Coordinates of C-alpha atoms and ligand atoms in Angstrom, one line a residue:
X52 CA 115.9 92.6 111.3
X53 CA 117.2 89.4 112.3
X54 CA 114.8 88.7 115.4
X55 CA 110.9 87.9 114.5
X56 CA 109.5 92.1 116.0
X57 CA 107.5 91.3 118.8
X58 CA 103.9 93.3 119.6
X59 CA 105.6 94.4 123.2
X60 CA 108.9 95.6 124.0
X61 CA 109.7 95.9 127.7
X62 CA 111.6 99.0 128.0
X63 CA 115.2 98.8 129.3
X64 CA 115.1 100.6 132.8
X65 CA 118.0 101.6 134.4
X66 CA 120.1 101.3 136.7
X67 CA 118.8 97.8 137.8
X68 CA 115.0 98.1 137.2
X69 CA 114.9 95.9 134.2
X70 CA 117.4 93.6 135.2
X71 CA 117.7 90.3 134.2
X72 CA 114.2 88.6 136.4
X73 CA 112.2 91.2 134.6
X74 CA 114.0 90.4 130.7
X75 CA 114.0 86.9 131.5
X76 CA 110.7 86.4 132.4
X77 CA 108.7 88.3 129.3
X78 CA 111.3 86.9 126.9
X79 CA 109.8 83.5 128.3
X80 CA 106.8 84.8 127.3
X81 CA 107.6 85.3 123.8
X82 CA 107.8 89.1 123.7
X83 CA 111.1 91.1 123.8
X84 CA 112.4 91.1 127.7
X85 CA 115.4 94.3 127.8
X86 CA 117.9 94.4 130.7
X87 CA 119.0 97.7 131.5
X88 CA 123.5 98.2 130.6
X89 CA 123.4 101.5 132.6
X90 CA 125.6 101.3 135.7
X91 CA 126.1 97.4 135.5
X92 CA 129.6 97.9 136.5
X93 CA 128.6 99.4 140.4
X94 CA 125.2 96.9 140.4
X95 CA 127.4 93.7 139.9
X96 CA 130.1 95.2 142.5
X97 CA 127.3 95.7 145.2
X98 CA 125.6 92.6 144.5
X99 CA 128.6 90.8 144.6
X100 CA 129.3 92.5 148.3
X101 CA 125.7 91.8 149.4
X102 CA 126.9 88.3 148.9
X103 CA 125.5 87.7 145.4
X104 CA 122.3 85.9 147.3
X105 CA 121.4 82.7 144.8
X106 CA 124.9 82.7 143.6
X107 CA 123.7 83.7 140.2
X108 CA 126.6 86.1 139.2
X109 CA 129.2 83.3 139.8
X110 CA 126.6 80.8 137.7
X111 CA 127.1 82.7 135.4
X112 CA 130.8 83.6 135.5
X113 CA 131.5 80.1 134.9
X114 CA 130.8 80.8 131.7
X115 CA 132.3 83.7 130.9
X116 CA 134.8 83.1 128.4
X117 CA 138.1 85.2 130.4
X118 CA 138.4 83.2 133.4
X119 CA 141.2 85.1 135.2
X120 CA 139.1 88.5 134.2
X121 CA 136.2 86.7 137.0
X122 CA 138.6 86.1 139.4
X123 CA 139.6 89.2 139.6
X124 CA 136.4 90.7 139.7
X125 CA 135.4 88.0 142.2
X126 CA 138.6 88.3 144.4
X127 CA 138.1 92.9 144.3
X128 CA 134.2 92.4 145.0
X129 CA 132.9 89.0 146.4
X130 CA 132.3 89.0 150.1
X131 CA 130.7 85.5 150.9
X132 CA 128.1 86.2 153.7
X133 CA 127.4 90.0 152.4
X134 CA 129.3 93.0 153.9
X135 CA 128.5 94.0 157.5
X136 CA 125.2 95.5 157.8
X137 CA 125.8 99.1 157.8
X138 CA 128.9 98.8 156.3
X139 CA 129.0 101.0 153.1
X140 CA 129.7 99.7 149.2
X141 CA 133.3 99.8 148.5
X142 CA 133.2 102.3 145.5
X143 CA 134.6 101.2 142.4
X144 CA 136.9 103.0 139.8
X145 CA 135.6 105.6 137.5
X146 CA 136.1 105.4 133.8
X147 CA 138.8 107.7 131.9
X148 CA 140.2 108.4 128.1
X149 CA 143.1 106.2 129.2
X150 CA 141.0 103.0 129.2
X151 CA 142.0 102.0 133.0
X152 CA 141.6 98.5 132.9
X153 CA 139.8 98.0 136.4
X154 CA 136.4 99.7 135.4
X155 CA 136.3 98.1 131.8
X156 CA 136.7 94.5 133.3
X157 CA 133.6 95.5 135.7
X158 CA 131.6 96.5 132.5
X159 CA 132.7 93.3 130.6
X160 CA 131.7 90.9 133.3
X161 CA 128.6 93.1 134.4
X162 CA 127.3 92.9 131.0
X163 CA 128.1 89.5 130.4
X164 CA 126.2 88.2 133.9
X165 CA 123.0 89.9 133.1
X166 CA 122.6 89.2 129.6
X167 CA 123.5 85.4 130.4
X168 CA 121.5 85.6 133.4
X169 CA 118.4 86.6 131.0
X170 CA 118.8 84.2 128.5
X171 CA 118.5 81.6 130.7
X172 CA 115.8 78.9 130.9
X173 CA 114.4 79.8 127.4
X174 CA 115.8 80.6 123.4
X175 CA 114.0 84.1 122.8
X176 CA 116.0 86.5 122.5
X177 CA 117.1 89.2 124.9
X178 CA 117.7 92.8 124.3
X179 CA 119.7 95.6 126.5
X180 CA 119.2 98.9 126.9
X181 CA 121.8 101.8 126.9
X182 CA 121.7 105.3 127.3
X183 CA 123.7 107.5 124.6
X184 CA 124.8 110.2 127.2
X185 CA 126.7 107.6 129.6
X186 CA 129.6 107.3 127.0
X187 CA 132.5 106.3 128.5
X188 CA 131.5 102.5 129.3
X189 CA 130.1 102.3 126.4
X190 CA 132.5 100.1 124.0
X191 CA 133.7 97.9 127.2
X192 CA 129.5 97.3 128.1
X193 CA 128.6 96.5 124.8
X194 CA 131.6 93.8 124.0
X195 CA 130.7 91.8 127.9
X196 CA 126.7 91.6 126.4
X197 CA 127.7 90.0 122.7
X198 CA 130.0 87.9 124.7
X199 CA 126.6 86.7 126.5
X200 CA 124.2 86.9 123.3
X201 CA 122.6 89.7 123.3
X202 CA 119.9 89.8 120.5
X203 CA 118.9 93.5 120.0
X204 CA 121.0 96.5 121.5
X205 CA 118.1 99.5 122.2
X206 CA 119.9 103.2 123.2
X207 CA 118.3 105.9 124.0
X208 CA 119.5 109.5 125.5
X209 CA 121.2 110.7 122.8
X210 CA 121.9 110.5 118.7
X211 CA 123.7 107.1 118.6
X212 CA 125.3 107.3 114.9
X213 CA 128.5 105.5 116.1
X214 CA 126.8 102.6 117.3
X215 CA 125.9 100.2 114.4
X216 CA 129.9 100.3 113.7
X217 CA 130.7 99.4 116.9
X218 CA 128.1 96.5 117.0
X219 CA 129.8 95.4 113.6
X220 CA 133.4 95.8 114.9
X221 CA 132.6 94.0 118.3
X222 CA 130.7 91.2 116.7
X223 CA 133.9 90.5 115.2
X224 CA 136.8 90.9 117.9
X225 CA 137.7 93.6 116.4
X226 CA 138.9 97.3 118.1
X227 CA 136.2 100.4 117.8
X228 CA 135.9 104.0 118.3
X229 CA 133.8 105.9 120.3
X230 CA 132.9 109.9 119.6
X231 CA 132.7 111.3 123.0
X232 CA 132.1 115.6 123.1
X233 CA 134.3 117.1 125.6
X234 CA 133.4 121.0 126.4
X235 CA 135.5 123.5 126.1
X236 CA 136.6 126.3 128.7
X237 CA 135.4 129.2 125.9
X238 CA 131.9 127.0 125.3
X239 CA 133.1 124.9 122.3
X240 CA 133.1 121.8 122.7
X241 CA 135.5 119.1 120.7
X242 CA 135.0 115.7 119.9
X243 CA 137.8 112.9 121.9
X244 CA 137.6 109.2 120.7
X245 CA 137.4 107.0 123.3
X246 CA 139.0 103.6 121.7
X247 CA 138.8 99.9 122.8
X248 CA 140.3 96.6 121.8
X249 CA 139.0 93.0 122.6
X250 CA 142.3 91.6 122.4
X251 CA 143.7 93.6 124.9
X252 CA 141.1 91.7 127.0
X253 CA 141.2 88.1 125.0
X254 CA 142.8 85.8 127.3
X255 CA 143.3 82.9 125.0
X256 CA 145.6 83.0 121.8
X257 CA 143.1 81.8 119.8
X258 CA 140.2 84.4 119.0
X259 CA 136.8 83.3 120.3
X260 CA 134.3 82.3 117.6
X261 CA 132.7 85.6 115.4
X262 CA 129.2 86.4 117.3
X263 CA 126.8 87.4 115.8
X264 CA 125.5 91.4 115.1
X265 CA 122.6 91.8 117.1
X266 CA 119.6 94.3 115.6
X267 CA 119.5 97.4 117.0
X268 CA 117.4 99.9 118.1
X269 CA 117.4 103.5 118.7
X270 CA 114.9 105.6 120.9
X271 CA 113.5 108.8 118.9
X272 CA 111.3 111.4 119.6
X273 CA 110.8 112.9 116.2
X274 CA 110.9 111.7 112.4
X275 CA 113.7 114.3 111.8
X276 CA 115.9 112.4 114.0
X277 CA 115.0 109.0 112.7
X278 CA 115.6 110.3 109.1
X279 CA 119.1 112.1 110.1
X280 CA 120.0 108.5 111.8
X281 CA 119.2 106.4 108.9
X282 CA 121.2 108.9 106.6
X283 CA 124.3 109.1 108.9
X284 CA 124.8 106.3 110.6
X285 CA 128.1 104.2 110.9
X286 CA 125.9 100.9 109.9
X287 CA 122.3 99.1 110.0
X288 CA 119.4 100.4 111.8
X289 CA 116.9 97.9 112.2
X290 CA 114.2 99.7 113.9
X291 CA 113.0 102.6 115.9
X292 CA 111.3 103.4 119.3
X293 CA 109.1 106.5 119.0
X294 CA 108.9 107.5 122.4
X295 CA 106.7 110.6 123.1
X296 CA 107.2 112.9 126.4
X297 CA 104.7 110.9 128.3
X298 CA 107.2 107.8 128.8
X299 CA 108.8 107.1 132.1
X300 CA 112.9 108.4 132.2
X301 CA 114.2 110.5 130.3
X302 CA 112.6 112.8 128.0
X303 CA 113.5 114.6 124.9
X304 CA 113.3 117.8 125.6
X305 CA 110.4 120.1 123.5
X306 CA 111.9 121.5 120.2
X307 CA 113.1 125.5 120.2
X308 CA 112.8 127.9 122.8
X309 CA 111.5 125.8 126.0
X310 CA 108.4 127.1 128.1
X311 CA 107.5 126.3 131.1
X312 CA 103.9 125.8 132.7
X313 CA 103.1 127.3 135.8
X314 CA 104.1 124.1 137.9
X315 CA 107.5 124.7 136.3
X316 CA 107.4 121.6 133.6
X317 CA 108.0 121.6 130.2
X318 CA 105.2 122.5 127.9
X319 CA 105.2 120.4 124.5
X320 CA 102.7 121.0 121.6
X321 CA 102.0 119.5 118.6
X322 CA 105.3 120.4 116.6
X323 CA 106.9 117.5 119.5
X324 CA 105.1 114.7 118.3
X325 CA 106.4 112.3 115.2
X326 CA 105.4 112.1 112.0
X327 CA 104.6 108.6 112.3
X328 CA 103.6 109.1 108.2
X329 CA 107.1 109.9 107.5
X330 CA 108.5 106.9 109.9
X331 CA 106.4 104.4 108.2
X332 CA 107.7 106.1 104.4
X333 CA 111.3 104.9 106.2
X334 CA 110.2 101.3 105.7
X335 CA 111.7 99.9 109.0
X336 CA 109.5 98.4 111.9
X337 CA 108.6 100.8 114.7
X338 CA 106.9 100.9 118.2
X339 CA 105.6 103.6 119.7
X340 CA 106.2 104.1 123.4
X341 CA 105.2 106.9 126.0
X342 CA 101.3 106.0 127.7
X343 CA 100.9 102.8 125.3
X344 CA 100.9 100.3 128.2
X345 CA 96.9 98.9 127.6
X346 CA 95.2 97.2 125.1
X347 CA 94.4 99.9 123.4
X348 CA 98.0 101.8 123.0
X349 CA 98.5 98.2 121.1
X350 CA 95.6 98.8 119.3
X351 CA 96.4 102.1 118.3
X352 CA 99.9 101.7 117.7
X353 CA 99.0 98.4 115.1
X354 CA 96.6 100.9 113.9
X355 CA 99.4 103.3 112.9
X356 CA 101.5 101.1 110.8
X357 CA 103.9 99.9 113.9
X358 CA 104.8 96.6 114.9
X359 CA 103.6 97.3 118.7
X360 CA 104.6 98.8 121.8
X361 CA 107.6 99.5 124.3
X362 CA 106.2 99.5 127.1
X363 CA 108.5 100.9 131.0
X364 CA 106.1 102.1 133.8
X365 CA 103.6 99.2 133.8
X366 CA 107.0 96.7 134.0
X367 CA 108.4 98.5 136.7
X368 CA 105.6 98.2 138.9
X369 CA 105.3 94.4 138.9
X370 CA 107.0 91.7 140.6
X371 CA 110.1 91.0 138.8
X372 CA 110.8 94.8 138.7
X373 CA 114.3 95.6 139.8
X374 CA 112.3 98.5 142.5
X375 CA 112.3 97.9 146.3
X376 CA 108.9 95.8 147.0
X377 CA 107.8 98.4 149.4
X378 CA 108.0 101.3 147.2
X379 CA 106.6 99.4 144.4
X380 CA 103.8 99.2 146.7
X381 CA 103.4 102.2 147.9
X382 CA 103.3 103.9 144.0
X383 CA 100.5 101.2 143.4
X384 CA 98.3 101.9 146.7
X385 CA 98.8 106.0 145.6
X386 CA 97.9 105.3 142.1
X387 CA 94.6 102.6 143.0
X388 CA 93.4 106.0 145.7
X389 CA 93.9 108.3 142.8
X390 CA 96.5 109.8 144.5
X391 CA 99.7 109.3 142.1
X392 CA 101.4 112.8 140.6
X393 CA 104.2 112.0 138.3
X394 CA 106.4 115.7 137.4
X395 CA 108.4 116.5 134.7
X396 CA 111.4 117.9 136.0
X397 CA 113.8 119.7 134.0
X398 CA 116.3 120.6 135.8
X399 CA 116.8 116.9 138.0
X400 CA 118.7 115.1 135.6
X401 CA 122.9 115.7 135.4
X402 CA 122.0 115.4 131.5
X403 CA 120.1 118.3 130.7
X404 CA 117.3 116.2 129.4
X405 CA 113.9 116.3 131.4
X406 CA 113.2 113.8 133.8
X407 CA 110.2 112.1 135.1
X408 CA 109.9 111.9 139.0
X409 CA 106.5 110.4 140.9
X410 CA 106.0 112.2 144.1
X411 CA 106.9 109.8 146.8
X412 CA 107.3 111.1 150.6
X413 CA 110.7 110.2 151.7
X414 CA 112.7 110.3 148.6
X415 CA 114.3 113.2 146.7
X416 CA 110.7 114.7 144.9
X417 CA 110.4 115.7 148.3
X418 CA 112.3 119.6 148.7
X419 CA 113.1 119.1 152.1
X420 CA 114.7 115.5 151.7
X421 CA 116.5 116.8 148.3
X422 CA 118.0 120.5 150.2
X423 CA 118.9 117.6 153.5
X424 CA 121.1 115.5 151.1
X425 CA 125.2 116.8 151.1
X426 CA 126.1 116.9 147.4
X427 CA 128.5 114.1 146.9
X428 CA 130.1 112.8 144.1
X429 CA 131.3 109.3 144.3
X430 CA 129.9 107.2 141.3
X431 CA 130.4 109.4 138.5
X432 CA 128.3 107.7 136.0
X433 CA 127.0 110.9 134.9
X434 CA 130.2 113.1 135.0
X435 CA 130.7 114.8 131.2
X436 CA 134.2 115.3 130.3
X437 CA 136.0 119.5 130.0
X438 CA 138.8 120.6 128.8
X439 CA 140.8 122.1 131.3
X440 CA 143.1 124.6 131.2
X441 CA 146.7 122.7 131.4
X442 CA 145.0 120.7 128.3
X443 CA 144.0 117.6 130.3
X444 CA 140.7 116.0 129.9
X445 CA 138.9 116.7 133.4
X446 CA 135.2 115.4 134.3
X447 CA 132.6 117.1 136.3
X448 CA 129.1 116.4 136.9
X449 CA 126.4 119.5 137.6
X450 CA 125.0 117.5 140.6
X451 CA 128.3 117.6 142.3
X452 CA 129.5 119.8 145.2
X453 CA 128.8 123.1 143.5
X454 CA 132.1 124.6 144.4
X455 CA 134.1 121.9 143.4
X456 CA 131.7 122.1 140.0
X457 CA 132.6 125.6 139.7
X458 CA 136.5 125.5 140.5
X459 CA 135.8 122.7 137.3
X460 CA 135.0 125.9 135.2
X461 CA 131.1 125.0 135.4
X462 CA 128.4 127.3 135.7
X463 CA 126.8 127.7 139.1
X464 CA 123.3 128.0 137.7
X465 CA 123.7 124.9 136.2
X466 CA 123.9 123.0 139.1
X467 CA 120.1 124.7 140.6
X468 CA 117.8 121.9 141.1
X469 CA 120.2 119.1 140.0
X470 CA 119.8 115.6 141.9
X471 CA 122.5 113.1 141.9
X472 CA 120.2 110.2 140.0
X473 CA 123.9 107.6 140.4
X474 CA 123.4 107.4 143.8
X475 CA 119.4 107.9 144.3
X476 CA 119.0 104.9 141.5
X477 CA 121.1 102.3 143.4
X478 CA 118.9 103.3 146.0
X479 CA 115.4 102.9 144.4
X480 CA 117.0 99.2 143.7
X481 CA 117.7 98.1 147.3
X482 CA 121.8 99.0 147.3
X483 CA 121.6 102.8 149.1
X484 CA 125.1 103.8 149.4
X485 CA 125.4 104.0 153.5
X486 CA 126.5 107.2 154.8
X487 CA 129.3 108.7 157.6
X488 CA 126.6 108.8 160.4
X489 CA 124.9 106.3 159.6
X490 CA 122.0 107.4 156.9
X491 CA 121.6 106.1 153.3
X492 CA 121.0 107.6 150.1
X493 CA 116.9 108.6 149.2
X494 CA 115.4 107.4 146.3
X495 CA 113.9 109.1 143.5
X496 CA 111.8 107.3 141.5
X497 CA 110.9 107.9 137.9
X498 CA 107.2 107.0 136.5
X499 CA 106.0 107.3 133.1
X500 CA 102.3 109.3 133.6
X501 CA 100.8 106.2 133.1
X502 CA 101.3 105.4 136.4
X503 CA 97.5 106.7 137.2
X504 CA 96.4 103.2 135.5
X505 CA 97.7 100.5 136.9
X506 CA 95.0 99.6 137.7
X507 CA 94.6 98.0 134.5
X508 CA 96.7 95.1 136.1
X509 CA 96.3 95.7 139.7
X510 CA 93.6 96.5 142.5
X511 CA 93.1 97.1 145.7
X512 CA 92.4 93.1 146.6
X513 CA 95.5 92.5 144.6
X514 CA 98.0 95.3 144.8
X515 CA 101.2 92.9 143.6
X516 CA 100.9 91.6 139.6
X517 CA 103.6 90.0 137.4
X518 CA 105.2 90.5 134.2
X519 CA 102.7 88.2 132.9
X520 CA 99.6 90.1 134.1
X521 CA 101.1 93.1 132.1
X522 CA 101.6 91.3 129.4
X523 CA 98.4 89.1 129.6
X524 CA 96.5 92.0 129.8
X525 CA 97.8 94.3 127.0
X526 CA 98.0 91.3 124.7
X527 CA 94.2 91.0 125.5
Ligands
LIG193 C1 111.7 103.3 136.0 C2 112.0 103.7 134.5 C3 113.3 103.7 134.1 C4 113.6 103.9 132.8 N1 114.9 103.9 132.4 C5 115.2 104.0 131.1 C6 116.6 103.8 130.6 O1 117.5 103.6 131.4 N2 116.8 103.9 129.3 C7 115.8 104.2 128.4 O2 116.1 104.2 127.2 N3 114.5 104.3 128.8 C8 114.2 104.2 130.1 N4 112.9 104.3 130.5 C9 111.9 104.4 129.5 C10 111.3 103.1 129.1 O3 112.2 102.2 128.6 C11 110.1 103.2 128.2 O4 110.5 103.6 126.9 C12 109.0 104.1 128.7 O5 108.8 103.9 130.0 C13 107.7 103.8 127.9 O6 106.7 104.6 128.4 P1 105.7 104.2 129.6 O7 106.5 104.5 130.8 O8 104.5 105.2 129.5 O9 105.3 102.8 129.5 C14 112.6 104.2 131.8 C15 111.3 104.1 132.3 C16 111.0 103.9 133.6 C17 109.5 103.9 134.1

């Protein structure tokens, strides 16, 4: 591992929530600050038509190495005093097999700004986070963050074999490949490779300078996975997150036939937690995440061979959390009164895996708000690629419209209980899409179940804390 393994990790946190304040500021303090890559295409876009407020992303543009790549992304997104209030976002374009070039330049730069943006002001390094599932942006995302430095790549939401090749191939200028399943009308699915080349991009004849191959991560739930990764992937692994069910996001889901409590969560049992014997036997450094966010999860976690802790829900409450201030607030005040629930919902995330959502009035844990919302599709982050029947590649996403899911060939108890997480995460981050009529998007917010002690960091004299208190405090 090239970086020196800190004792806290702050857990990438998409889309927005660890951007680059929250990476920047506890990479300043010497531990491992993550930005979040999901959806950094649509964030820049909106920021950018919100008027990019401290003119950070065009700071940082100036040096991004493509300068007529900025100006087109400037000249498609910039609006200099912010769209008209109640104007909605201009939607940008959706990623295909082809490679259209509009959404991978919107990836590049994205990736680029925040990484850059992150790295700012200090020399630690800076991580970013990516979730395996979200394929399609992958290669383009990953290139616009070495272009800007990136340190460690972390990815989570999936079995990322491919990914240590890419890192290698990028590093070096050079084209990758990208395995990407694509279902099948009869249930079998095939795998399509999604492929992308720098110099296609490169706007200079000479090829910038080799970067360097940043260490990288991947999220696991289990020992098996860890041992099948290190056996089978394309390249280094440098480390491993063991992140058990109690962690904000996504979850793995529990292993073999799934049960479900009464409450409709769920149920995992001992056979779901790692073998932390076996991960220690694999010689690599480790930190366990999932309810370690106190001085004792550090304790605990050094006790058990690993070099620390990655650490989400306490981050995403503080200050430089990417989370609206008044929700962020409102999560701490239920939490202080001991009033915070945090559910494990199975069926709310596009990706099949379970989801964390805290019960917050107003946003989409609610029934009523969630049954209110018209099922729109108009991101598409989260859309999974089919085969359809003329032999074209198609996309569809289970929290769609259900009929157009259906007319996709999808199942229509597939899209039960499904929330569309693209548009309610650009909400929880201050950038709701506006609706005809008038309304916005609702939130839903996802909570680690640790979000019943913040007041470790916080109390009821002092709701607001920073990255620093959370890392103060855990650090002892
Ligand atoms: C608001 C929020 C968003 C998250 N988003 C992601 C994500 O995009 N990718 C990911 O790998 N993990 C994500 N996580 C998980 C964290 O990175 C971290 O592993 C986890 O929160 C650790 O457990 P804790 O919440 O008990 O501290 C998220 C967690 C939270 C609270």
């Amino acid at each position: 591992m090239k970086i020196t393994p800190p004792k806290i990790i702050q857990g990438g946190m998409g889309a927005a929530v660890s951007s680059w304040p929250l990476a920047q500021a506890v990479s300043k303090l010497g531990q491992l600050g993550v930005v979040s890559g999901t959806a950094l295409d649509g964030i820049t876009a909106r920021r950018l038509q919100d008027g990019d407020e401290g003119g950070h992303i065009r700071r940082a543009l100036e040096h991004f190495p493509f300068p007529r790549m900025a100006k087109r992304v400037l000249d498609t997104f910039y609006i200099p005093d912010g769209k008209p209030a109640g104007a909605s976002y201009r939607n940008y374009p959706m990623h295909d097999f082809e490679g259209r070039r509009e959404p991978l330049e919107l990836c590049i730069v994205g990736n680029f700004v925040e990484v850059f943006l992150a790295r700012e002001g200090h020399s630690n390094p800076v991580g970013i986070n990516y979730l395996e599932k979200l394929q399609l942006p992958h290669l383009a995302s990953i290139y616009g963050a070495l272009l800007a430095g990136v340190a460690v790549v972390i990815m989570g939401a999936g079995i990322p074999l491919a990914i240590p090749g890419v890192l290698s191939a990028l590093s070096n200028h050079e084209g990758a490949e990208y395995p990407i399943y694509v279902s099948g009308a009869d249930g079998k699915g095939e795998t399509v490779y999604m492929k992308f080349d720098p110099a296609a991009f490169i706007e200079d004849e000479v090829l910038p300078p080799a970067m360097e191959r940043p260490d990288f991560i991947p999220i696991t739930s289990a020992d098996a996975l860890a041992s099948i990764l290190l056996k089978k992937s394309s390249g280094t692994i440098d480390g491993f997150i063991i992140e058990g069910n109690l962690a904000g996001g996504h979850n793995a889901p529990p292993r073999g036939k799934a049960t479900y409590s009464e409450a409709g969560e769920p149920i995992y049992g001992k056979r779901d937690e790692a073998k932390l014997s076996a991960i220690r036997e694999m010689g690599l450094p480790f930190w366990l995440a999932g309810s370690a966010g106190s001085p004792e999860g550090l304790k605990n976690a050094l006790a058990e061979g690993a070099a620390g802790v990655q650490i989400g829900t306490a981050f995403a409450l503080c200050e430089e959390s990417g989370i609206t201030p008044n929700v962020r607030r409102e999560l701490i005040q239920k939490s202080l009164a001991g009033e915070a629930h945090v559910y494990t919902d199975p069926l709310a995330s596009p990706t099949g895996f379970p989801f964390k959502v805290a019960a917050l009035g107003g946003s989409l844990s609610d029934e009523d708000v969630y049954l209110a919302r018209q099922r729109i599709c108009d991101l598409g982050a989260l859309r999974q690629p089919y085969r359809r029947p003329d032999g074209k590649i198609g996309f569809r996403c289970s929290a769609e419209p259900v009929a157009a899911y259906v007319a996709k060939g999808g199942k229509e108890e597939d899209t039960i209980g499904r929330k569309c997480l693209c548009n309610a995460l650009i909400a929880n981050v201050g950038m709701p899409q506006r609706l005809k009529g008038g309304s916005e998007e609702k939130c839903l917010i996802t909570m680690g179940d640790d979000l019943v002690n913040v007041g470790l960091f916080s109390s009821s004299e002092q709701i607001c804390f920073s990255a620093k208190d959370v890392v103060n405090t855990i650090l002892g």
